[in-house]
Short mmCIF file of N, CA, C and O in Angstrom, two decimals:
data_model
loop_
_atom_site.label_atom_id
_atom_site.label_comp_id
_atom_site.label_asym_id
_atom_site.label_seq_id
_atom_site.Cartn_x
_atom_site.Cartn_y
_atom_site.Cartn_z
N UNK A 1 24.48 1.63 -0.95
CA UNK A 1 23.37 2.17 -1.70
C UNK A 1 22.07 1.50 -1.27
O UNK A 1 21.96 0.28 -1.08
N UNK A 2 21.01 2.48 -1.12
CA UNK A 2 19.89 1.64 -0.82
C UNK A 2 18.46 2.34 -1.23
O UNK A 2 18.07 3.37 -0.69
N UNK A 3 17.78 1.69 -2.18
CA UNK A 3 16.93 1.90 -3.12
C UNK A 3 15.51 1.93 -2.80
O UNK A 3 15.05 0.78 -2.83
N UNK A 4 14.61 2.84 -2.50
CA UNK A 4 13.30 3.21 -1.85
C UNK A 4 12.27 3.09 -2.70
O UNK A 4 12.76 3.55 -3.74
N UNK A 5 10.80 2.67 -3.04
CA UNK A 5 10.08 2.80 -4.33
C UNK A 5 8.55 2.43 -3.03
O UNK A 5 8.34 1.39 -2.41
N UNK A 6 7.79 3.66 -3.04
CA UNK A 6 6.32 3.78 -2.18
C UNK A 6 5.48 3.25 -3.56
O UNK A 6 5.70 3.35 -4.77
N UNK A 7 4.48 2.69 -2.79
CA UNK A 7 3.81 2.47 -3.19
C UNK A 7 2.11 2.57 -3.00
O UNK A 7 2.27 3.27 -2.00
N UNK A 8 0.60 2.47 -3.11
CA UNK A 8 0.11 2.39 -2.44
C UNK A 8 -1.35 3.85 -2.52
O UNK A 8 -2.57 3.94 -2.33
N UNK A 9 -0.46 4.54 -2.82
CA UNK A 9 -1.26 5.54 -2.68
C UNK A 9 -2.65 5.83 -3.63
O UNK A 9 -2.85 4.93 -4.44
N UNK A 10 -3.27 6.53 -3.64
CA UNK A 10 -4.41 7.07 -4.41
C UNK A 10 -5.61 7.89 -3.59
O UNK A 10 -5.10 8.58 -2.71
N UNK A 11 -7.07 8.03 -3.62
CA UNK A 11 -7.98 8.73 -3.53
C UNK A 11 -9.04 8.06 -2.64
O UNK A 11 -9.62 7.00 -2.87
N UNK A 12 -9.20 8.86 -1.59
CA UNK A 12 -10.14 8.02 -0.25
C UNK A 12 -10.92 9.18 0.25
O UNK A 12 -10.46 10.32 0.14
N UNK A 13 -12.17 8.93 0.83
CA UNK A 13 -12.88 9.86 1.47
C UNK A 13 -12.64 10.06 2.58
O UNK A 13 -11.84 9.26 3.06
N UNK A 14 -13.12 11.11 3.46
CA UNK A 14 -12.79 11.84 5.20
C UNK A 14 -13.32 10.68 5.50
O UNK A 14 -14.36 10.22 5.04
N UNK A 15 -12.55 10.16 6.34
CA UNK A 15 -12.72 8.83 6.92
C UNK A 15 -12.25 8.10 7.07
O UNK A 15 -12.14 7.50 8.14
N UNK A 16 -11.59 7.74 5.63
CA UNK A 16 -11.34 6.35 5.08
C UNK A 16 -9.53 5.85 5.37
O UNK A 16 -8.64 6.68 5.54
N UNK A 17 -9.39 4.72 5.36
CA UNK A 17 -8.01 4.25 5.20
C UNK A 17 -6.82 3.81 4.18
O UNK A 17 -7.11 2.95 3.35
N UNK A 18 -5.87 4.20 4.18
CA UNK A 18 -4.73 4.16 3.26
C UNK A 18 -3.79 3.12 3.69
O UNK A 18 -3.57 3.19 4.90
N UNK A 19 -3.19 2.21 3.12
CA UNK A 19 -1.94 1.35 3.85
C UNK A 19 -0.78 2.07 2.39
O UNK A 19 -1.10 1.90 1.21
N UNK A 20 0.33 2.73 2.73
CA UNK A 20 1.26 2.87 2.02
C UNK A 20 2.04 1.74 1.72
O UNK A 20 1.74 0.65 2.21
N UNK A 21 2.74 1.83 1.20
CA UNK A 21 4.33 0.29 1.50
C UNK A 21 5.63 1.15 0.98
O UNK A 21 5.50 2.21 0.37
N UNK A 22 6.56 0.73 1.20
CA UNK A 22 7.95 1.25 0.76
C UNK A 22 8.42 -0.04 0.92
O UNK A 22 8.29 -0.79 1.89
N UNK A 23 9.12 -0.29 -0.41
CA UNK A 23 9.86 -1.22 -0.84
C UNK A 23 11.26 -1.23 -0.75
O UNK A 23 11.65 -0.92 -1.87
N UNK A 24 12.22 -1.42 -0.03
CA UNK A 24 13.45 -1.20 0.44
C UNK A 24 14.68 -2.50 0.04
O UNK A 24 14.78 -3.66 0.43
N UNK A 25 15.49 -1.71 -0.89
CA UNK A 25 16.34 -2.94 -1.69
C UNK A 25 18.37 -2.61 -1.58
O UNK A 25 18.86 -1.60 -1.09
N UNK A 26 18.86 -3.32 -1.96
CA UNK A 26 20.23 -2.53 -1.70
C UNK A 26 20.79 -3.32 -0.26
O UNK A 26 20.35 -4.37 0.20
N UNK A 27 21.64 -2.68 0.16
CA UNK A 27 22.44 -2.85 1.30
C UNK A 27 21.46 -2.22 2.42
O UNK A 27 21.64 -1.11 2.92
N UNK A 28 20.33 -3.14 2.75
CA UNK A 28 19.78 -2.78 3.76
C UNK A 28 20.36 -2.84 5.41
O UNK A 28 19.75 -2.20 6.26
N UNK A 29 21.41 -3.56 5.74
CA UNK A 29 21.93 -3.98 6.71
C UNK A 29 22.40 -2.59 7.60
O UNK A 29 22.51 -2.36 8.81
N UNK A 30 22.56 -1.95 6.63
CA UNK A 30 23.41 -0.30 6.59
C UNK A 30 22.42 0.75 6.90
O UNK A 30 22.71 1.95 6.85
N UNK A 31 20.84 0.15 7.32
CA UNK A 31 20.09 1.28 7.13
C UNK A 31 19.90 1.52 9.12
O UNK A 31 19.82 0.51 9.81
N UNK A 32 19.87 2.87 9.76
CA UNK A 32 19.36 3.06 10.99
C UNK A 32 18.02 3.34 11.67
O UNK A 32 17.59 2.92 12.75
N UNK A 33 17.33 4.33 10.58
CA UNK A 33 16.32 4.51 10.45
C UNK A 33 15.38 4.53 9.41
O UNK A 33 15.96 4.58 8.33
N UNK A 34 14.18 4.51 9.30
CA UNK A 34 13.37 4.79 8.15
C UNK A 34 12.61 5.49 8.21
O UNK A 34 11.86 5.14 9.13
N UNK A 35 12.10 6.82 7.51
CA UNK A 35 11.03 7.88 7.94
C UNK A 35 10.15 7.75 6.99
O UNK A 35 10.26 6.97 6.04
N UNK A 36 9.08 8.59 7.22
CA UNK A 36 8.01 8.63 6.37
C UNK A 36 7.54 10.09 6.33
O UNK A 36 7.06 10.67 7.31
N UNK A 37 7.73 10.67 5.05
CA UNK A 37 7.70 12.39 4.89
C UNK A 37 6.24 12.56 4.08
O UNK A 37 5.52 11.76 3.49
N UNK A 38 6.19 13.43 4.23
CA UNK A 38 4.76 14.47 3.18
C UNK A 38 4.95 15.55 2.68
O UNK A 38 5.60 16.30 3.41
N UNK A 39 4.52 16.17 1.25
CA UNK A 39 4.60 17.40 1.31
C UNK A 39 3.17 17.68 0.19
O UNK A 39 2.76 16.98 -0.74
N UNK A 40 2.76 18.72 0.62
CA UNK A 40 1.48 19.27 -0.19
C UNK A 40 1.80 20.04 -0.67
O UNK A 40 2.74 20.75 -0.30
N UNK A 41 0.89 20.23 -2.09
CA UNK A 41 1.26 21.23 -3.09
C UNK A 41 1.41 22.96 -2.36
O UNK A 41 0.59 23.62 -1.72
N UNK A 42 2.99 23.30 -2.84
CA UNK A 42 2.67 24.78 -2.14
C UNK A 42 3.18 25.09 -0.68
O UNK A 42 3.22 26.22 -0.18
N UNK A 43 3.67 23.62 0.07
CA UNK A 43 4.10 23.45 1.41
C UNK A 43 5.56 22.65 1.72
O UNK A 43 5.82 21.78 0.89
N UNK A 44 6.27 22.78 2.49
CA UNK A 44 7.46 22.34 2.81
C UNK A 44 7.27 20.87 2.54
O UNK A 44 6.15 20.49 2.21
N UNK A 45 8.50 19.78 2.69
CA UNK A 45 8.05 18.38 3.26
C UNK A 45 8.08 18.85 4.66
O UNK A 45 8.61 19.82 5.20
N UNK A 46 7.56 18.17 4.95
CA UNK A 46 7.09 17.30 6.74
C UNK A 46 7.38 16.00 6.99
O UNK A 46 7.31 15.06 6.21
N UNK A 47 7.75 16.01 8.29
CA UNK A 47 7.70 14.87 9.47
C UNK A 47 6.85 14.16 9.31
O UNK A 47 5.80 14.79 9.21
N UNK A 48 6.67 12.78 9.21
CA UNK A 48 5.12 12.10 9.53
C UNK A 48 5.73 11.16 10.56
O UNK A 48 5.44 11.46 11.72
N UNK A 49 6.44 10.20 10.41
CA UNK A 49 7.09 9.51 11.60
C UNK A 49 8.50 8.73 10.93
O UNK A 49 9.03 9.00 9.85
N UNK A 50 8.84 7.83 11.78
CA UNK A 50 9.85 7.18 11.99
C UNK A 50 10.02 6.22 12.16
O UNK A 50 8.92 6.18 12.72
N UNK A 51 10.43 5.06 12.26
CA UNK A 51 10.76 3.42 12.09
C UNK A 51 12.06 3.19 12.42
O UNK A 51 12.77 3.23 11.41
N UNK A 52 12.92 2.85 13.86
CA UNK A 52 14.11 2.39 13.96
C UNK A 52 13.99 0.95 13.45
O UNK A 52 13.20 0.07 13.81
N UNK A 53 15.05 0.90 12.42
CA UNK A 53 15.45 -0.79 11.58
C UNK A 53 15.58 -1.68 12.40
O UNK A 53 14.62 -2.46 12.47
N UNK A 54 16.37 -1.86 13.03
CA UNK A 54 16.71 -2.57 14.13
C UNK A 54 15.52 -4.03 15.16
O UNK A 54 15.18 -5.21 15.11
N UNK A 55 15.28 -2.30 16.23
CA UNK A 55 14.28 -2.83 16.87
C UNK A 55 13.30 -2.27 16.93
O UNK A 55 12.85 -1.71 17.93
N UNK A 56 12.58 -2.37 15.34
CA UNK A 56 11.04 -1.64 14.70
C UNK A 56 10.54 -0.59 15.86
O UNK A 56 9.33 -0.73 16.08
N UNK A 57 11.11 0.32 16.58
CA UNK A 57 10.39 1.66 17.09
C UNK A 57 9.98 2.44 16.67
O UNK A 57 10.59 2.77 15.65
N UNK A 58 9.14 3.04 16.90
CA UNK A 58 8.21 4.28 16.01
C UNK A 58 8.30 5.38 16.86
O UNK A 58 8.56 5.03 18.01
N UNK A 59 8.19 6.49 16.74
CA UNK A 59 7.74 8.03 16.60
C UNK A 59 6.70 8.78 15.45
O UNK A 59 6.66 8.67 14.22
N UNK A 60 6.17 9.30 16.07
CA UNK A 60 5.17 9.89 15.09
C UNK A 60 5.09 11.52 15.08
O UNK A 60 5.47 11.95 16.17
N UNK A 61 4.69 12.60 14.15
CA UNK A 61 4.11 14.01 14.65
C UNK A 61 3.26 13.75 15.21
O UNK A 61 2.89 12.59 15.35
N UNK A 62 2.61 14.88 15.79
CA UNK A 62 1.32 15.20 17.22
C UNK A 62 0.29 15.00 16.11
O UNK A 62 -0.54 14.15 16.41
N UNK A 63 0.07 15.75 14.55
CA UNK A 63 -0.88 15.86 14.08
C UNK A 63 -1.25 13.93 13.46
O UNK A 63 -2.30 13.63 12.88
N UNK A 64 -0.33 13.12 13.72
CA UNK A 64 -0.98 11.84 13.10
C UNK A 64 -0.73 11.10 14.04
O UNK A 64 -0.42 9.98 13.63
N UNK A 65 -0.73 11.21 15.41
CA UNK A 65 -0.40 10.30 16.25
C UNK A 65 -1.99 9.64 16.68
O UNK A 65 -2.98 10.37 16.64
N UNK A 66 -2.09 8.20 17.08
CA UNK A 66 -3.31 7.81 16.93
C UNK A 66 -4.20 7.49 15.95
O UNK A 66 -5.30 6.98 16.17
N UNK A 67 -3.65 7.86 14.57
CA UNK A 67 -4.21 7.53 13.16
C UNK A 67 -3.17 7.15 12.60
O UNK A 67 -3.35 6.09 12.01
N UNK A 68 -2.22 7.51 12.51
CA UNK A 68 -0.95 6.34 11.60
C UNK A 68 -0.30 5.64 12.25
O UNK A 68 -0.19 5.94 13.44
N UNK A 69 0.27 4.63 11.83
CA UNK A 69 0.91 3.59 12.07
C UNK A 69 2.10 3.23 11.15
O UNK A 69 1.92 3.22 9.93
N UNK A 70 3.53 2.89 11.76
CA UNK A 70 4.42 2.21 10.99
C UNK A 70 4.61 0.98 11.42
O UNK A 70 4.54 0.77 12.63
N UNK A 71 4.95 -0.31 10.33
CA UNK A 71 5.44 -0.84 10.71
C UNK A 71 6.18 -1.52 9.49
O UNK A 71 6.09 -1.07 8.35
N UNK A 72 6.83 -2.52 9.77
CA UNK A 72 7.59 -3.10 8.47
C UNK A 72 7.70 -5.05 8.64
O UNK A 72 7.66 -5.61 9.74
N UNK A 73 7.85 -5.73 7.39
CA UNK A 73 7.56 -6.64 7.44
C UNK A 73 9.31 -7.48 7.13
O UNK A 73 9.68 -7.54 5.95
N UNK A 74 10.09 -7.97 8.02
CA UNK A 74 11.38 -8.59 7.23
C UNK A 74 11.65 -8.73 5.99
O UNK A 74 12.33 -8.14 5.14
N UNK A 75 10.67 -10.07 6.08
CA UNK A 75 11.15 -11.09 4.82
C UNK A 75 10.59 -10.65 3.96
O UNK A 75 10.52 -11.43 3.01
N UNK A 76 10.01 -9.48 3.79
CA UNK A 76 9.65 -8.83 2.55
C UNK A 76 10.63 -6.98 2.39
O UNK A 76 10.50 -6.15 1.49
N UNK A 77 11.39 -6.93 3.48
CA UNK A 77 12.15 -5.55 3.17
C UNK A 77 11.33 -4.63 2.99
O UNK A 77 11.77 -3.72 2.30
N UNK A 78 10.20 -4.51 3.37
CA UNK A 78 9.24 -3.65 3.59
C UNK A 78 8.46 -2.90 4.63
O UNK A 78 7.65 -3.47 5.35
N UNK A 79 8.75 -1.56 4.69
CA UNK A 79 7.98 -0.84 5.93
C UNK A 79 6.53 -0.33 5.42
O UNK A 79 6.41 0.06 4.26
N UNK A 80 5.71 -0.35 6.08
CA UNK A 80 4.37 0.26 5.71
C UNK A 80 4.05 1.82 6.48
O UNK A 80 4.72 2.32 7.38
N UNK A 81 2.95 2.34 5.90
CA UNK A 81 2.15 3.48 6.40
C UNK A 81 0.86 3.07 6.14
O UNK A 81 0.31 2.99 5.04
N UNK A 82 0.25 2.72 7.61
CA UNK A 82 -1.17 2.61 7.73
C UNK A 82 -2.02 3.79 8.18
O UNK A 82 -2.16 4.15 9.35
N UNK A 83 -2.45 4.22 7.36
CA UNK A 83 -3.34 5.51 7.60
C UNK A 83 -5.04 5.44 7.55
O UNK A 83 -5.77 5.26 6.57
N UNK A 84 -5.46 5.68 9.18
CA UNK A 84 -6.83 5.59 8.91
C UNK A 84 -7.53 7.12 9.73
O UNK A 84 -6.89 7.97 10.35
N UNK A 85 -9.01 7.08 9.45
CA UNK A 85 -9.13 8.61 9.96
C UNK A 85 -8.70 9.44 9.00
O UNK A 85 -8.03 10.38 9.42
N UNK A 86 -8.93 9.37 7.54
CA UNK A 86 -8.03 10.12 6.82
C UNK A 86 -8.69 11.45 7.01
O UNK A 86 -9.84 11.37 7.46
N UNK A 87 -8.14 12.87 6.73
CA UNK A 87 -9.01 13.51 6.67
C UNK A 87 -8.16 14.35 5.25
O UNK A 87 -7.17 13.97 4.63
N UNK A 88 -9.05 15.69 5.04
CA UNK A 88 -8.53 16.44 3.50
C UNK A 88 -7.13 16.67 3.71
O UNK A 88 -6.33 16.32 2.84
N UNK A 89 -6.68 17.33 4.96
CA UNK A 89 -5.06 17.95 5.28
C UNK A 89 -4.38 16.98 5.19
O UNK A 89 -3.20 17.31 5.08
N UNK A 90 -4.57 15.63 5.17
CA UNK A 90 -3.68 14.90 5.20
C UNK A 90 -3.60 14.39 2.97
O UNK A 90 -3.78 13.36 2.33
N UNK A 91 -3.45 14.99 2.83
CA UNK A 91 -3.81 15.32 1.15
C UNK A 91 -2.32 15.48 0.63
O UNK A 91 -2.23 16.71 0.62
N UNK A 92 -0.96 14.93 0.14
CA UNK A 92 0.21 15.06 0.00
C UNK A 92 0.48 14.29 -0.54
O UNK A 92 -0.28 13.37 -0.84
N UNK A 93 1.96 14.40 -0.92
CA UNK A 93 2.51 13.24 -2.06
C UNK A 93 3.75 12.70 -0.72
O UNK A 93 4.49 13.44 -0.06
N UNK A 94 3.59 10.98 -0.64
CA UNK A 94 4.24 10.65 0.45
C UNK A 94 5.35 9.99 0.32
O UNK A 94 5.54 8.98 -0.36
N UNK A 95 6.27 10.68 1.12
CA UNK A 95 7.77 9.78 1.06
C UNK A 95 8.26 8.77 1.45
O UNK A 95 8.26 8.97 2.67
N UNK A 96 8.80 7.58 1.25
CA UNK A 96 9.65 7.06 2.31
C UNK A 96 11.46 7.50 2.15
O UNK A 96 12.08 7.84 1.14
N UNK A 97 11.84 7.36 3.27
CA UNK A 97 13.48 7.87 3.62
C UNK A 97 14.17 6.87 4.16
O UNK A 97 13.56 6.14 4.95
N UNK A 98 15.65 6.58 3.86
CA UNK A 98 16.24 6.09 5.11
C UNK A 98 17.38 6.67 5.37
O UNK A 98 18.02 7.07 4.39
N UNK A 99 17.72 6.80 6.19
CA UNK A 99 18.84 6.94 7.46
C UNK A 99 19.92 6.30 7.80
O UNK A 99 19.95 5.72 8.89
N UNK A 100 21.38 6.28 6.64
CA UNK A 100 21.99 5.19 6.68
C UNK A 100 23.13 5.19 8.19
O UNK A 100 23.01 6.20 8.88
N UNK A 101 23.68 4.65 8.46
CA UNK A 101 24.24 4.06 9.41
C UNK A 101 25.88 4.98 9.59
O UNK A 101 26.96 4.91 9.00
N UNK A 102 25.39 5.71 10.59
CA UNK A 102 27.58 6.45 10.78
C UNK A 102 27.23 7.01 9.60
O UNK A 102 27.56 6.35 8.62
N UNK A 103 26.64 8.09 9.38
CA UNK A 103 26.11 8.72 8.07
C UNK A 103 25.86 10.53 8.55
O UNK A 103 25.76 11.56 7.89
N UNK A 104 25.82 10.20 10.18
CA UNK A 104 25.51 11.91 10.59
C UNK A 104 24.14 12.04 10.50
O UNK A 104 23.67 13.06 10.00
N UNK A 105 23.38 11.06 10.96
CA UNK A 105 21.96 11.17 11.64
C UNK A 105 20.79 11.51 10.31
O UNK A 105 19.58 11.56 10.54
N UNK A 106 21.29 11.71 9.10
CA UNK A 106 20.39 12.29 8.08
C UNK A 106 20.14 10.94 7.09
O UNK A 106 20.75 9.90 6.83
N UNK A 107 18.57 11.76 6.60
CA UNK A 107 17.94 10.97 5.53
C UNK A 107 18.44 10.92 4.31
O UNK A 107 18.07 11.78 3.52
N UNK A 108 19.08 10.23 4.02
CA UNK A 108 20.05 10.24 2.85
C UNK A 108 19.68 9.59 1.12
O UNK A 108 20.09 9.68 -0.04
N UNK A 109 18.60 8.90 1.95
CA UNK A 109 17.77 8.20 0.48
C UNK A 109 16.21 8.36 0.44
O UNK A 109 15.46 8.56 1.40
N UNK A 110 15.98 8.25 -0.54
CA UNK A 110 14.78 8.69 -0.67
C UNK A 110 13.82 8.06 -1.95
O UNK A 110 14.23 7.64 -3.03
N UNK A 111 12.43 8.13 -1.45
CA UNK A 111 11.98 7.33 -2.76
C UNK A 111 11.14 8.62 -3.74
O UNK A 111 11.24 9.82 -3.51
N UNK A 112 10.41 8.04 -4.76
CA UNK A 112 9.73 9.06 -5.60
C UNK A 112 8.53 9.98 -4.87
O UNK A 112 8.11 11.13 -5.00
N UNK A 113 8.27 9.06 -4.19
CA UNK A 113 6.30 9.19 -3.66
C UNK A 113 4.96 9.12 -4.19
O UNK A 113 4.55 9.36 -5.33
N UNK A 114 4.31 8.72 -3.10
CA UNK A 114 3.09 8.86 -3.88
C UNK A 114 1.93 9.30 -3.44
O UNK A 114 1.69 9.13 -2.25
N UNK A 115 0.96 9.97 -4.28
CA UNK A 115 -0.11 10.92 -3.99
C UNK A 115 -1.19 10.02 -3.41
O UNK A 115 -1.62 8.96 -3.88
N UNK A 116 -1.63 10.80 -2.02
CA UNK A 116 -2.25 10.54 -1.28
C UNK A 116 -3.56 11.66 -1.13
O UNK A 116 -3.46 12.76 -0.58
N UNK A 117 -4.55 11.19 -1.62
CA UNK A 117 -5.62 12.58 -1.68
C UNK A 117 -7.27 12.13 -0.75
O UNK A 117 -8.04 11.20 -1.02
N UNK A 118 -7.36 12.87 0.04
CA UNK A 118 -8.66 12.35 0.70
C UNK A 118 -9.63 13.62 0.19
O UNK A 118 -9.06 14.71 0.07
N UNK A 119 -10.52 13.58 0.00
CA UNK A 119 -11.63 14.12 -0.57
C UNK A 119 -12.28 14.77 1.02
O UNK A 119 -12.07 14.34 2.15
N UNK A 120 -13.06 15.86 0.59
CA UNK A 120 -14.01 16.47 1.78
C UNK A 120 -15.41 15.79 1.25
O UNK A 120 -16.46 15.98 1.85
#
């Protein structure tokens, strides 16, 4: 079992920067990957990127590559979302996921999220 809780979020202007956090508790040893999802009112979730546990690698979508950033901190069981360049589209309530281990490649946990709103 492994227990997800974002944090971080709130209200920034076209421009401005966001650092998310996801707090990651449980049998982390078991985790493969960690993603980071979005979804806006009215719209699917989405891709935002990815975090291999391991050996901290990233992937990102085309639309946030160069403005977000993952990374995660050990000794605190914590991955971040650094978001700068915000602009309005990037306006969603944000996930973190993980990806447990010999599990069949899927996001299997998930946290609440939290609203991320940039202003025009």
């Amino acid at each position: 079992q492994v227990t997800l809780v974002e944090s971080g979020g709130g209200l920034v202007h076209t421009g401005g920067s966001l650092r998310l956090a996801c707090g990651v508790s449980g049998r982390t040893v078991s985790i493969y990957r960690m993603g980071w999802f979005r979804q806006a009112p009215g719209k699917e979730r989405e891709f935002v990127g990815t975090l291999h546990w391991s050996s901290g690698r990233t992937s990102y979508v085309d639309s946030v590559k160069g403005r977000f950033t993952i990374s995660r901190d050990n000794a605190k069981n914590t991955i971040y979302l650094q978001m700068n360049s915000l602009k309005p589209e990037d306006t969603a309530v944000y996930y973190c996921a993980a990806d447990p281990i010999g599990r069949g490649n899927d996001y299997e946990y998930w946290g609440q999220g939290t609203q991320v709103t940039v202003s025009s």
